Short mmCIF file of N, CA and C in Angstrom, two decimals:
data_model
loop_
_atom_site.label_atom_id
_atom_site.label_comp_id
_atom_site.label_asym_id
_atom_site.label_seq_id
_atom_site.Cartn_x
_atom_site.Cartn_y
_atom_site.Cartn_z
N MET A 1 0.81 -1.19 0.00
CA MET A 1 0.00 0.00 0.00
C MET A 1 0.86 1.26 0.00
N ILE A 2 2.04 1.19 0.57
CA ILE A 2 2.89 2.38 0.63
C ILE A 2 3.27 2.86 -0.77
N PRO A 3 3.68 1.98 -1.69
CA PRO A 3 3.98 2.48 -3.05
C PRO A 3 2.77 3.12 -3.73
N ILE A 4 1.59 2.57 -3.50
CA ILE A 4 0.39 3.17 -4.09
C ILE A 4 0.15 4.54 -3.48
N GLY A 5 0.35 4.68 -2.18
CA GLY A 5 0.19 5.98 -1.52
C GLY A 5 1.18 7.00 -2.03
N ILE A 6 2.44 6.59 -2.19
CA ILE A 6 3.46 7.50 -2.71
C ILE A 6 3.12 7.92 -4.13
N PHE A 7 2.69 6.97 -4.95
CA PHE A 7 2.30 7.27 -6.33
C PHE A 7 1.11 8.24 -6.35
N SER A 8 0.16 8.02 -5.45
CA SER A 8 -1.01 8.89 -5.38
C SER A 8 -0.64 10.32 -5.01
N VAL A 9 0.22 10.49 -4.02
CA VAL A 9 0.66 11.83 -3.63
C VAL A 9 1.46 12.48 -4.75
N PHE A 10 2.30 11.70 -5.41
CA PHE A 10 3.07 12.22 -6.54
C PHE A 10 2.14 12.73 -7.64
N LEU A 11 1.10 11.95 -7.95
CA LEU A 11 0.15 12.38 -8.97
C LEU A 11 -0.57 13.66 -8.57
N LEU A 12 -0.99 13.74 -7.33
CA LEU A 12 -1.72 14.93 -6.89
C LEU A 12 -0.84 16.18 -6.93
N GLU A 13 0.43 16.03 -6.58
CA GLU A 13 1.31 17.19 -6.54
C GLU A 13 1.82 17.60 -7.90
N ASN A 14 2.04 16.64 -8.80
CA ASN A 14 2.73 16.96 -10.05
C ASN A 14 1.87 16.87 -11.31
N ALA A 15 0.76 16.16 -11.26
CA ALA A 15 0.01 15.94 -12.49
C ALA A 15 -1.24 16.80 -12.60
N GLY A 16 -1.51 17.63 -11.61
CA GLY A 16 -2.64 18.53 -11.68
C GLY A 16 -3.97 17.81 -11.73
N ILE A 17 -4.85 18.28 -12.61
CA ILE A 17 -6.20 17.74 -12.70
C ILE A 17 -6.20 16.29 -13.20
N LEU A 18 -5.27 15.97 -14.08
CA LEU A 18 -5.18 14.59 -14.56
C LEU A 18 -4.83 13.64 -13.41
N GLY A 19 -3.93 14.06 -12.54
CA GLY A 19 -3.59 13.25 -11.37
C GLY A 19 -4.77 13.06 -10.44
N ALA A 20 -5.57 14.11 -10.28
CA ALA A 20 -6.76 14.01 -9.43
C ALA A 20 -7.77 13.04 -10.02
N VAL A 21 -7.93 13.08 -11.33
CA VAL A 21 -8.87 12.16 -11.99
C VAL A 21 -8.38 10.72 -11.86
N ILE A 22 -7.09 10.49 -12.05
CA ILE A 22 -6.53 9.14 -11.91
C ILE A 22 -6.71 8.64 -10.48
N ASN A 23 -6.47 9.52 -9.49
CA ASN A 23 -6.66 9.13 -8.09
C ASN A 23 -8.12 8.80 -7.81
N MET A 24 -9.04 9.57 -8.39
CA MET A 24 -10.45 9.31 -8.19
C MET A 24 -10.83 7.95 -8.77
N VAL A 25 -10.35 7.65 -9.96
CA VAL A 25 -10.65 6.37 -10.59
C VAL A 25 -10.08 5.22 -9.77
N LEU A 26 -8.84 5.37 -9.30
CA LEU A 26 -8.23 4.33 -8.46
C LEU A 26 -8.99 4.17 -7.15
N GLY A 27 -9.42 5.28 -6.56
CA GLY A 27 -10.16 5.21 -5.30
C GLY A 27 -11.51 4.54 -5.45
N ILE A 28 -12.24 4.91 -6.48
CA ILE A 28 -13.55 4.31 -6.70
C ILE A 28 -13.40 2.82 -7.03
N GLY A 29 -12.38 2.48 -7.82
CA GLY A 29 -12.12 1.07 -8.12
C GLY A 29 -11.81 0.28 -6.87
N GLY A 30 -11.01 0.86 -5.98
CA GLY A 30 -10.70 0.19 -4.72
C GLY A 30 -11.94 -0.01 -3.86
N LEU A 31 -12.82 0.99 -3.84
CA LEU A 31 -14.06 0.86 -3.08
C LEU A 31 -14.95 -0.23 -3.64
N ILE A 32 -15.02 -0.32 -4.95
CA ILE A 32 -15.85 -1.34 -5.58
C ILE A 32 -15.33 -2.74 -5.24
N ILE A 33 -14.02 -2.87 -5.16
CA ILE A 33 -13.43 -4.17 -4.84
C ILE A 33 -13.60 -4.51 -3.36
N LEU A 34 -13.44 -3.53 -2.46
CA LEU A 34 -13.47 -3.80 -1.03
C LEU A 34 -14.86 -3.76 -0.40
N ALA A 35 -15.81 -3.07 -1.02
CA ALA A 35 -17.13 -2.90 -0.40
C ALA A 35 -17.84 -4.23 -0.12
N PRO A 36 -17.89 -5.19 -1.06
CA PRO A 36 -18.59 -6.45 -0.74
C PRO A 36 -17.97 -7.20 0.44
N TRP A 37 -16.65 -7.19 0.51
CA TRP A 37 -15.97 -7.86 1.64
C TRP A 37 -16.32 -7.17 2.95
N PHE A 38 -16.25 -5.83 2.97
CA PHE A 38 -16.52 -5.07 4.19
C PHE A 38 -17.95 -5.27 4.65
N PHE A 39 -18.90 -5.11 3.73
CA PHE A 39 -20.29 -5.17 4.14
C PHE A 39 -20.72 -6.58 4.54
N ARG A 40 -20.11 -7.60 3.99
CA ARG A 40 -20.44 -8.96 4.43
C ARG A 40 -20.05 -9.13 5.90
N TRP A 41 -18.82 -8.69 6.25
CA TRP A 41 -18.40 -8.79 7.64
C TRP A 41 -19.23 -7.88 8.54
N TYR A 42 -19.61 -6.71 8.02
CA TYR A 42 -20.44 -5.79 8.80
C TYR A 42 -21.77 -6.44 9.16
N PHE A 43 -22.44 -7.05 8.18
CA PHE A 43 -23.72 -7.67 8.44
C PHE A 43 -23.59 -8.89 9.35
N ILE A 44 -22.49 -9.60 9.25
CA ILE A 44 -22.26 -10.72 10.18
C ILE A 44 -22.16 -10.19 11.61
N CYS A 45 -21.37 -9.14 11.80
CA CYS A 45 -21.21 -8.56 13.15
C CYS A 45 -22.52 -7.96 13.66
N ALA A 46 -23.24 -7.25 12.81
CA ALA A 46 -24.52 -6.68 13.23
C ALA A 46 -25.51 -7.78 13.59
N GLY A 47 -25.52 -8.86 12.82
CA GLY A 47 -26.39 -9.98 13.13
C GLY A 47 -26.06 -10.60 14.47
N LEU A 48 -24.79 -10.72 14.78
CA LEU A 48 -24.39 -11.29 16.07
C LEU A 48 -24.82 -10.39 17.22
N MET A 49 -24.76 -9.07 17.02
CA MET A 49 -25.19 -8.16 18.08
C MET A 49 -26.68 -8.29 18.38
N PHE A 50 -27.46 -8.67 17.37
CA PHE A 50 -28.90 -8.80 17.56
C PHE A 50 -29.34 -10.25 17.73
N GLY A 51 -28.39 -11.15 17.94
CA GLY A 51 -28.71 -12.53 18.25
C GLY A 51 -28.95 -13.44 17.05
N ARG A 52 -28.64 -12.98 15.87
CA ARG A 52 -28.81 -13.82 14.67
C ARG A 52 -27.46 -14.43 14.31
N THR A 53 -27.39 -15.73 14.38
CA THR A 53 -26.10 -16.39 14.19
C THR A 53 -25.99 -17.14 12.86
N ASN A 54 -27.01 -17.08 12.02
CA ASN A 54 -27.00 -17.87 10.78
C ASN A 54 -25.85 -17.48 9.86
N MET A 55 -25.68 -16.18 9.60
CA MET A 55 -24.62 -15.75 8.69
C MET A 55 -23.25 -16.06 9.28
N ALA A 56 -23.10 -15.86 10.59
CA ALA A 56 -21.82 -16.13 11.24
C ALA A 56 -21.50 -17.61 11.19
N GLN A 57 -22.49 -18.44 11.42
CA GLN A 57 -22.27 -19.89 11.37
C GLN A 57 -21.90 -20.34 9.96
N THR A 58 -22.56 -19.77 8.96
CA THR A 58 -22.24 -20.10 7.57
C THR A 58 -20.81 -19.69 7.24
N LYS A 59 -20.41 -18.50 7.68
CA LYS A 59 -19.05 -18.03 7.43
C LYS A 59 -18.04 -18.90 8.17
N GLU A 60 -18.36 -19.29 9.39
CA GLU A 60 -17.45 -20.15 10.15
C GLU A 60 -17.26 -21.49 9.45
N ASP A 61 -18.35 -22.06 8.96
CA ASP A 61 -18.26 -23.33 8.24
C ASP A 61 -17.43 -23.18 6.96
N GLU A 62 -17.62 -22.06 6.27
CA GLU A 62 -16.85 -21.80 5.05
C GLU A 62 -15.36 -21.68 5.34
N ILE A 63 -15.02 -20.96 6.40
CA ILE A 63 -13.61 -20.78 6.77
C ILE A 63 -13.02 -22.10 7.25
N SER A 64 -13.77 -22.88 8.02
CA SER A 64 -13.29 -24.19 8.48
C SER A 64 -13.01 -25.12 7.30
N ALA A 65 -13.89 -25.10 6.31
CA ALA A 65 -13.68 -25.94 5.12
C ALA A 65 -12.43 -25.52 4.37
N ARG A 66 -12.20 -24.21 4.26
CA ARG A 66 -10.98 -23.73 3.59
C ARG A 66 -9.73 -24.17 4.34
N LEU A 67 -9.77 -24.06 5.67
CA LEU A 67 -8.60 -24.45 6.47
C LEU A 67 -8.33 -25.95 6.35
N LYS A 68 -9.38 -26.77 6.36
CA LYS A 68 -9.19 -28.21 6.19
C LYS A 68 -8.62 -28.53 4.83
N HIS A 69 -9.08 -27.79 3.82
CA HIS A 69 -8.57 -27.99 2.47
C HIS A 69 -7.08 -27.60 2.38
N LEU A 70 -6.70 -26.54 3.05
CA LEU A 70 -5.30 -26.11 3.02
C LEU A 70 -4.39 -27.05 3.81
N GLN A 71 -4.93 -27.65 4.85
CA GLN A 71 -4.12 -28.58 5.65
C GLN A 71 -3.96 -29.93 4.97
N GLY A 72 -4.75 -30.17 3.96
CA GLY A 72 -4.56 -31.41 3.22
C GLY A 72 -5.60 -32.37 3.54
#
C-alpha cells in the first residue's frame, strides 16, 4: 500500500487535474473491490449483536472448510 500511496501523492502534486482524476478512478475502483468484503463482515457482526447467528455460522463453516482444504 505504501507504493500506491506514494504514487497517489506524486500524482496529486505533479500531475494537476489529470492526477486528481486518476486518483479518483483508483479510489472508486478500490471501493468497488473492497465494499462487498466489508459489508459482508459488517452484516455478520450486526447480526451477532442482535442474536442472529446464521450468517456467522455459515461463514465459520466456510472458513473451516478452507482451512481443512489447506491442511490437506
